Amino acid sequence: MVNGKFWGYRRPDGKVGVRNHVLILPTITCATQAAKQITELVQGTVSFIHQHGCAQVGVDYEQTFRTYAGMGANPNVYGVVVLGLGCETHQARSVAGEIAKTGKPVEVVSIQDHGGTLTAIAHGAKIAAKIVQDASAQMRDLCDFSEIIVGTECGGSDACSGLSANPAVGVVSDMIVDRGGTSILAETTELIGAEHLLANRAVDEKVAKRVYEVIKAMEDRAFMMGVDIRTGNPSPGNIKGGLSSLEEKSLGAANKAGSRPLQELIDYAQTPSKKGLVWMDTPGHDIEQLTGMVAGGAQVVLFTTGRGTPTGSPIAPVIKIATNTAIFEKMADNIDINSGSIIDGQESIEAVGQRIFDEVSLVASGKLTKSEILKQHDFGIWRIGPTF
């Protein structure tokens, strides 16, 4: 960290990564085990397990495709081996073609075309090994925070979330935005009841209107199913942690957005088109929202928790922030920063916010988070349609 900057990897499209991964990207669930075996053979590669990629249609197909392509296009990825079966709906060559627009190395391997699993693994590993060697020769450059997209998330919230960690993350959000960067607010489900606060901060009437449309669409999904959204949110753990209602949870979650104007609302796994504070329409499910923000280009994620979570990403460092000292001490293997000092009366929100910002600088320059050290490679796509 030098004068508020960080050391990152410059990509061919001009974007900056904070990691230098080679991603083995399976476009179909049938290829995930082969992808995993390639990562076991080749150091410097990462992958993920999922259950998607075939018999998806319409907007559900498009959203899954956008997520795959976004993971490969994320600046934290140096190069990609797209691994398909061959007959699936989400064709590996189509996904690879979209990622290739970034200018990074992209290769395609098909299990059917290469004569089965063993030969596909061997071929994929050989390609991956070459890309990893090329990636290892790239040096970090000194970069500005205007090139950072930070995702913000809260999971396993408790009564302290809206008082300590979330407002401290809000301070960081403002600091990133003030330096020309981008902060993503997500979890549409967990903003129900606080939407008016964000609409009042919208840069124009169009964005303010979109705030209410996105909230209504989320509520309408529950009505269409004939269920009460509040039977799943707040969760049993949230209630045990002291949250009484979804509205109370939402008021705390909204604090992660800091105080800067809301520039735009984007779809799940979509890349922001504007700098500043951005809202991505995601569910409240921790892994699904995390995946959406990373597929949208977030290089670093700030994740607050009052109940504790091991959550991480295969390609983006996730900085875990405890809302209370008890959970920080109990889950020290998983949590990076304690904001419980605010509750304990030992630090101000601003002071903890500065500590988190300093940690972002270190992590962006190469420091590993605890989720990375433990190889917590979580991945899940928000499905918005049936499988046929």
C-alpha positions as a printed NumPy array, in Angstrom:
array([[  0.   ,   0.   ,   0.   ],
       [  1.496,   3.326,  -1.13 ],
       [ -0.281,   6.635,  -0.464],
       [ -3.729,   5.061,  -0.536],
       [ -3.04 ,   3.036,  -3.677],
       [ -2.629,  -0.714,  -4.131],
       [ -0.637,  -3.171,  -6.225],
       [ -2.793,  -4.863,  -8.857],
       [ -2.62 ,  -6.752, -12.144],
       [ -3.382,  -4.759, -15.298],
       [ -5.51 ,  -6.658, -17.831],
       [ -5.617,  -6.289, -21.657],
       [ -8.957,  -4.427, -21.448],
       [ -7.479,  -1.892, -18.998],
       [ -9.199,  -3.25 , -15.89 ],
       [ -7.27 ,  -4.175, -12.753],
       [ -7.301,  -7.45 , -10.854],
       [ -6.213,  -8.034,  -7.263],
       [ -5.6  , -11.749,  -7.891],
       [ -4.055, -13.607, -10.837],
       [ -6.13 , -16.799, -11.075],
       [ -6.47 , -19.186, -13.967],
       [-10.116, -20.27 , -13.912],
       [-11.298, -23.721, -15.009],
       [-14.884, -22.827, -15.838],
       [-17.365, -25.72 , -16.226],
       [-20.414, -24.657, -18.249],
       [-22.461, -27.682, -17.232],
       [-22.843, -29.63 , -14.006],
       [-21.605, -32.774, -15.803],
       [-18.202, -31.114, -16.254],
       [-17.693, -29.841, -12.708],
       [-15.904, -32.939, -11.41 ],
       [-13.508, -32.939, -14.347],
       [-12.849, -29.241, -13.731],
       [-12.136, -29.974, -10.074],
       [ -9.638, -32.675, -11.037],
       [ -7.797, -30.249, -13.326],
       [ -7.419, -27.838, -10.41 ],
       [ -5.987, -30.664,  -8.308],
       [ -3.402, -31.36 , -10.999],
       [ -2.404, -27.789, -11.831],
       [ -1.321, -25.333,  -9.145],
       [ -2.588, -21.784,  -9.692],
       [ -5.983, -22.857, -11.034],
       [ -9.381, -22.513,  -9.392],
       [-12.861, -23.793, -10.218],
       [-16.296, -24.258,  -8.669],
       [-19.052, -26.851,  -8.36 ],
       [-22.578, -26.037,  -9.562],
       [-25.743, -27.731, -10.827],
       [-26.566, -25.542, -13.824],
       [-25.923, -25.25 , -17.551],
       [-28.59 , -27.275, -19.331],
       [-32.353, -27.258, -19.988],
       [-32.549, -23.55 , -19.09 ],
       [-34.503, -21.15 , -21.279],
       [-35.354, -17.46 , -21.645],
       [-34.243, -14.983, -19.018],
       [-33.045, -17.816, -16.777],
       [-30.687, -19.001, -19.528],
       [-29.486, -15.448, -20.122],
       [-28.786, -14.818, -16.441],
       [-26.81 , -18.037, -16.037],
       [-24.842, -17.271, -19.216],
       [-24.111, -13.771, -17.919],
       [-22.87 , -15.245, -14.634],
       [-20.526, -17.717, -16.32 ],
       [-19.119, -15.054, -18.627],
       [-18.83 , -12.55 , -15.785],
       [-16.808, -14.959, -13.652],
       [-14.353, -15.462, -16.493],
       [-14.251, -11.745, -17.325],
       [-13.629, -10.671, -13.717],
       [-10.277,  -8.814, -13.568],
       [ -9.032, -11.2  , -10.879],
       [ -8.793, -13.87 , -13.581],
       [ -5.711, -13.931, -15.833],
       [ -6.984, -16.626, -18.19 ],
       [ -9.739, -19.226, -18.545],
       [-10.173, -22.818, -19.664],
       [-13.877, -23.215, -20.451],
       [-14.801, -26.867, -19.932],
       [-18.008, -28.231, -21.419],
       [-19.613, -31.592, -22.038],
       [-20.63 , -30.769, -25.603],
       [-24.399, -31.178, -25.848],
       [-25.522, -28.744, -23.138],
       [-27.65 , -25.618, -23.588],
       [-24.876, -23.316, -22.35 ],
       [-22.297, -24.045, -25.017],
       [-18.689, -23.671, -23.887],
       [-17.681, -21.904, -27.118],
       [-20.372, -19.246, -26.65 ],
       [-19.249, -18.546, -23.082],
       [-15.599, -18.493, -24.17 ],
       [-16.405, -16.076, -26.995],
       [-17.935, -13.611, -24.547],
       [-14.97 , -13.829, -22.159],
       [-12.506, -13.45 , -25.032],
       [-13.795,  -9.906, -25.612],
       [-11.671,  -8.895, -22.597],
       [ -8.508,  -9.869, -24.459],
       [ -7.398, -12.425, -21.853],
       [ -6.318, -15.978, -22.813],
       [ -9.345, -18.273, -23.235],
       [ -9.36 , -21.917, -24.37 ],
       [-12.203, -24.434, -24.822],
       [-12.184, -28.125, -23.899],
       [-15.115, -30.466, -24.623],
       [-15.424, -33.819, -22.849],
       [-17.333, -35.349, -25.764],
       [-15.023, -33.963, -28.456],
       [-11.92 , -35.144, -26.613],
       [-13.173, -38.687, -26.211],
       [-14.197, -38.735, -22.576],
       [-13.301, -37.529, -19.123],
       [ -9.715, -38.746, -18.827],
       [ -8.482, -37.307, -22.115],
       [-10.398, -34.058, -21.522],
       [ -8.783, -33.681, -18.095],
       [ -5.333, -34.34 , -19.564],
       [ -5.878, -31.855, -22.388],
       [ -7.346, -29.233, -20.063],
       [ -4.52 , -29.633, -17.566],
       [ -1.911, -29.214, -20.296],
       [ -3.521, -25.986, -21.507],
       [ -4.012, -24.702, -17.941],
       [ -0.367, -25.367, -17.044],
       [  0.809, -23.156, -19.916],
       [ -1.566, -20.327, -18.965],
       [ -0.506, -20.549, -15.31 ],
       [  3.148, -20.25 , -16.258],
       [  2.395, -17.151, -18.333],
       [  0.329, -15.714, -15.485],
       [  3.161, -16.255, -13.007],
       [  5.388, -13.938, -15.046],
       [  3.042, -10.957, -14.714],
       [  4.081,  -8.318, -12.2  ],
       [  1.794,  -6.096, -10.14 ],
       [  1.445,  -2.386, -10.988],
       [  0.632,   0.502,  -8.641],
       [ -3.087,   1.198,  -9.1  ],
       [ -5.666,   3.719,  -7.936],
       [ -8.857,   2.988,  -6.007],
       [-10.877,   4.454,  -8.859],
       [-10.336,   1.062, -10.505],
       [-11.804,  -0.954,  -7.643],
       [-15.313,  -2.411,  -7.402],
       [-16.117,  -3.494,  -3.853],
       [-19.084,  -5.737,  -3.173],
       [-20.86 ,  -5.411,   0.176],
       [-22.808,  -8.156,   1.871],
       [-24.226,  -9.165,   5.245],
       [-24.966, -12.755,   6.227],
       [-25.961, -14.263,   9.516],
       [-27.036, -10.82 ,  10.708],
       [-27.806, -10.059,  14.341],
       [-28.979,  -7.127,  16.447],
       [-25.476,  -5.602,  16.259],
       [-25.215,  -5.636,  12.441],
       [-26.95 ,  -2.319,  11.887],
       [-25.036,  -0.702,  14.755],
       [-21.44 ,  -1.778,  14.123],
       [-20.202,  -3.661,  11.042],
       [-22.753,  -2.431,   8.5  ],
       [-22.308,   1.303,   9.188],
       [-18.527,   0.758,   9.311],
       [-18.728,  -0.813,   5.856],
       [-20.821,   2.211,   4.87 ],
       [-17.849,   4.4  ,   5.803],
       [-15.643,   2.27 ,   3.525],
       [-18.226,   2.501,   0.749],
       [-18.068,   6.294,   0.949],
       [-14.261,   6.215,   0.964],
       [-14.189,   4.033,  -2.166],
       [-16.753,   6.219,  -3.949],
       [-14.936,   9.426,  -2.979],
       [-11.791,   8.003,  -4.58 ],
       [-13.607,   7.389,  -7.848],
       [-14.336,   3.708,  -7.283],
       [-17.537,   1.677,  -7.162],
       [-19.409,   0.116,  -4.249],
       [-22.125,  -2.484,  -4.86 ],
       [-25.096,  -2.809,  -2.529],
       [-27.031,  -6.06 ,  -3.034],
       [-29.623,  -8.215,  -1.208],
       [-32.887,  -6.782,  -2.559],
       [-34.871,  -9.055,  -0.244],
       [-33.13 ,  -7.51 ,   2.74 ],
       [-33.831,  -3.941,   1.667],
       [-37.61 ,  -4.301,   1.805],
       [-38.809,  -1.661,   4.227],
       [-35.778,   0.581,   3.68 ],
       [-36.318,   1.267,  -0.017],
       [-37.542,   4.829,   0.575],
       [-34.201,   5.755,   2.169],
       [-32.319,   4.649,  -0.941],
       [-34.857,   6.164,  -3.339],
       [-34.338,   9.517,  -1.615],
       [-30.629,   9.256,  -2.479],
       [-31.163,   8.392,  -6.146],
       [-29.374,  10.648,  -8.638],
       [-32.608,  11.191, -10.595],
       [-36.276,  10.237, -10.783],
       [-35.579,   7.346, -13.152],
       [-33.313,   5.65 , -10.618],
       [-35.732,   6.417,  -7.756],
       [-38.58 ,   4.816,  -9.712],
       [-36.436,   1.789, -10.428],
       [-35.827,   1.342,  -6.67 ],
       [-39.526,   0.8  ,  -6.042],
       [-39.917,  -1.396,  -9.139],
       [-37.153,  -3.755,  -8.022],
       [-38.579,  -4.052,  -4.496],
       [-42.088,  -4.694,  -5.844],
       [-40.818,  -7.358,  -8.235],
       [-39.131,  -9.196,  -5.362],
       [-42.296,  -9.056,  -3.253],
       [-44.429, -10.138,  -6.229],
       [-42.331, -13.298,  -6.642],
       [-43.31 , -14.329,  -3.141],
       [-46.981, -13.485,  -3.732],
       [-46.996, -15.542,  -6.945],
       [-45.795, -18.546,  -4.947],
       [-48.43 , -17.908,  -2.282],
       [-45.838, -17.586,   0.487],
       [-44.874, -14.969,   3.031],
       [-41.319, -13.799,   2.346],
       [-40.927, -13.288,   6.078],
       [-41.022, -17.05 ,   6.717],
       [-37.481, -17.177,   5.297],
       [-36.224, -13.704,   6.116],
       [-35.277, -12.96 ,   8.824],
       [-33.864, -16.462,   9.204],
       [-34.012, -18.471,  12.446],
       [-30.426, -17.403,  13.144],
       [-31.298, -13.737,  12.586],
       [-34.169, -14.01 ,  15.063],
       [-31.99 , -15.815,  17.592],
       [-29.48 , -13.005,  17.145],
       [-32.058, -10.421,  18.161],
       [-33.685,  -9.215,  14.915],
       [-37.442,  -8.901,  15.226],
       [-38.55 ,  -8.302,  11.62 ],
       [-37.498,  -8.018,   8.009],
       [-37.904,  -4.244,   8.205],
       [-35.49 ,  -4.035,  11.14 ],
       [-33.016,  -6.216,   9.263],
       [-33.382,  -4.039,   6.15 ],
       [-32.732,  -0.805,   8.   ],
       [-29.484,  -2.287,   9.265],
       [-28.505,  -3.772,   5.894],
       [-29.   ,  -0.45 ,   4.117],
       [-26.257,   1.05 ,   6.281],
       [-23.672,  -0.74 ,   4.136],
       [-24.472,   1.771,   1.39 ],
       [-22.945,   4.68 ,   3.28 ],
       [-24.284,   8.128,   2.422],
       [-23.383,   8.808,  -1.215],
       [-25.931,   9.142,  -4.07 ],
       [-27.324,   5.99 ,  -5.665],
       [-26.14 ,   6.06 ,  -9.274],
       [-27.942,   3.092, -10.839],
       [-29.667,  -0.25 , -10.357],
       [-28.267,  -3.183, -12.298],
       [-29.408,  -6.73 , -12.933],
       [-27.889,  -9.795, -11.318],
       [-24.292, -10.448, -12.501],
       [-24.325,  -7.283, -14.612],
       [-21.256,  -5.032, -14.691],
       [-21.896,  -1.485, -13.381],
       [-21.943,   1.135, -16.125],
       [-21.333,   3.989, -13.68 ],
       [-18.896,   4.729, -10.889],
       [-20.112,   5.367,  -7.36 ],
       [-22.799,   3.592,  -5.336],
       [-24.631,   0.922,  -7.336],
       [-27.441,  -1.429,  -6.325],
       [-27.408,  -4.939,  -7.823],
       [-30.726,  -6.792,  -7.776],
       [-29.93 , -10.058,  -5.977],
       [-31.701, -12.352,  -3.517],
       [-30.732, -12.472,   0.139],
       [-29.091, -15.904,  -0.23 ],
       [-25.443, -15.327,   0.749],
       [-23.722, -17.43 ,  -1.905],
       [-26.023, -16.359,  -4.733],
       [-25.584, -12.654,  -4.031],
       [-21.815, -13.082,  -3.61 ],
       [-21.605, -14.859,  -6.97 ],
       [-23.671, -12.137,  -8.646],
       [-21.433,  -9.312,  -7.417],
       [-18.227, -11.137,  -8.384],
       [-19.652, -11.974, -11.818],
       [-20.475,  -8.269, -12.08 ],
       [-16.799,  -7.407, -11.665],
       [-16.277,  -6.963,  -7.905],
       [-12.606,  -7.642,  -7.127],
       [-13.048,  -7.557,  -3.319],
       [-16.082,  -8.289,  -1.129],
       [-16.801,  -7.01 ,   2.389],
       [-18.999,  -9.488,   4.264],
       [-20.407,  -8.614,   7.693],
       [-21.722, -11.295,  10.031],
       [-23.112, -11.483,  13.544],
       [-23.77 , -15.214,  13.629],
       [-20.613, -16.297,  11.795],
       [-19.947, -17.727,   8.329],
       [-17.057, -19.338,   6.422],
       [-18.246, -17.985,   3.044],
       [-15.716, -17.208,   0.319],
       [-15.359, -16.995,  -3.458],
       [-13.173, -18.962,  -5.877],
       [-11.794, -15.789,  -7.484],
       [-12.446, -12.78 ,  -5.204],
       [-11.061, -12.28 ,  -1.688],
       [-13.891, -11.982,   0.846],
       [-13.069,  -9.961,   3.962],
       [-15.225, -11.198,   6.837],
       [-16.195,  -8.622,   9.487],
       [-17.717,  -9.598,  12.838],
       [-20.478,  -7.412,  14.256],
       [-19.726,  -8.457,  17.837],
       [-16.599,  -9.474,  19.725],
       [-18.023, -12.804,  20.903],
       [-18.45 , -14.212,  17.382],
       [-15.074, -12.815,  16.31 ],
       [-13.369, -14.73 ,  19.088],
       [-15.502, -17.844,  18.573],
       [-14.889, -18.039,  14.799],
       [-11.396, -16.578,  14.597],
       [-10.477, -19.107,  11.876],
       [-13.031, -17.561,   9.522],
       [-13.378, -13.878,  10.409],
       [-10.788, -11.25 ,   9.483],
       [-11.873,  -8.094,  11.348],
       [-13.772,  -7.346,  14.56 ],
       [-16.153,  -4.399,  14.58 ],
       [-17.558,  -5.477,  17.932],
       [-15.24 ,  -2.87 ,  19.427],
       [-17.943,  -0.347,  18.456],
       [-20.501,  -2.173,  20.587],
       [-17.924,  -2.501,  23.369],
       [-17.418,   1.275,  23.333],
       [-13.751,   1.014,  22.418],
       [-13.826,   2.428,  18.862],
       [-15.952,   4.722,  16.737],
       [-17.695,   3.649,  13.537],
       [-15.321,   5.891,  11.583],
       [-12.232,   4.331,  13.189],
       [-13.369,   0.802,  12.341],
       [-14.251,   1.962,   8.831],
       [-10.679,   3.203,   8.408],
       [ -9.357,  -0.143,   9.65 ],
       [-11.481,  -1.995,   7.108],
       [-10.351,   0.333,   4.319],
       [ -6.709,  -0.273,   5.258],
       [ -7.397,  -4.016,   5.134],
       [ -8.942,  -3.653,   1.659],
       [ -5.716,  -1.96 ,   0.548],
       [ -3.597,  -4.811,   1.916],
       [ -5.838,  -7.534,   0.509],
       [ -5.97 ,  -5.833,  -2.89 ],
       [ -2.167,  -5.838,  -2.863],
       [ -1.956,  -9.56 ,  -2.137],
       [ -2.706, -10.297,   1.522],
       [ -4.818, -13.469,   1.749],
       [ -8.142, -13.468,   3.552],
       [ -9.099, -16.326,   5.843],
       [-11.664, -17.641,   3.361],
       [ -8.912, -17.831,   0.728],
       [ -6.523, -19.622,   3.069],
       [ -9.222, -22.213,   3.826],
       [-10.087, -22.573,   0.097],
       [-13.717, -21.629,   0.671],
       [-14.685, -21.594,  -3.021],
       [-18.441, -21.021,  -2.816],
       [-20.546, -20.516,  -5.939],
       [-24.303, -20.388,  -6.531],
       [-26.431, -18.817,  -9.262],
       [-29.786, -17.153,  -8.613],
       [-32.176, -19.219, -10.721],
       [-35.23 , -17.257, -11.908],
       [-36.904, -19.95 , -13.99 ],
       [-37.676, -23.669, -14.084],
       [-35.512, -26.362, -15.653],
       [-37.108, -28.036, -18.675]])
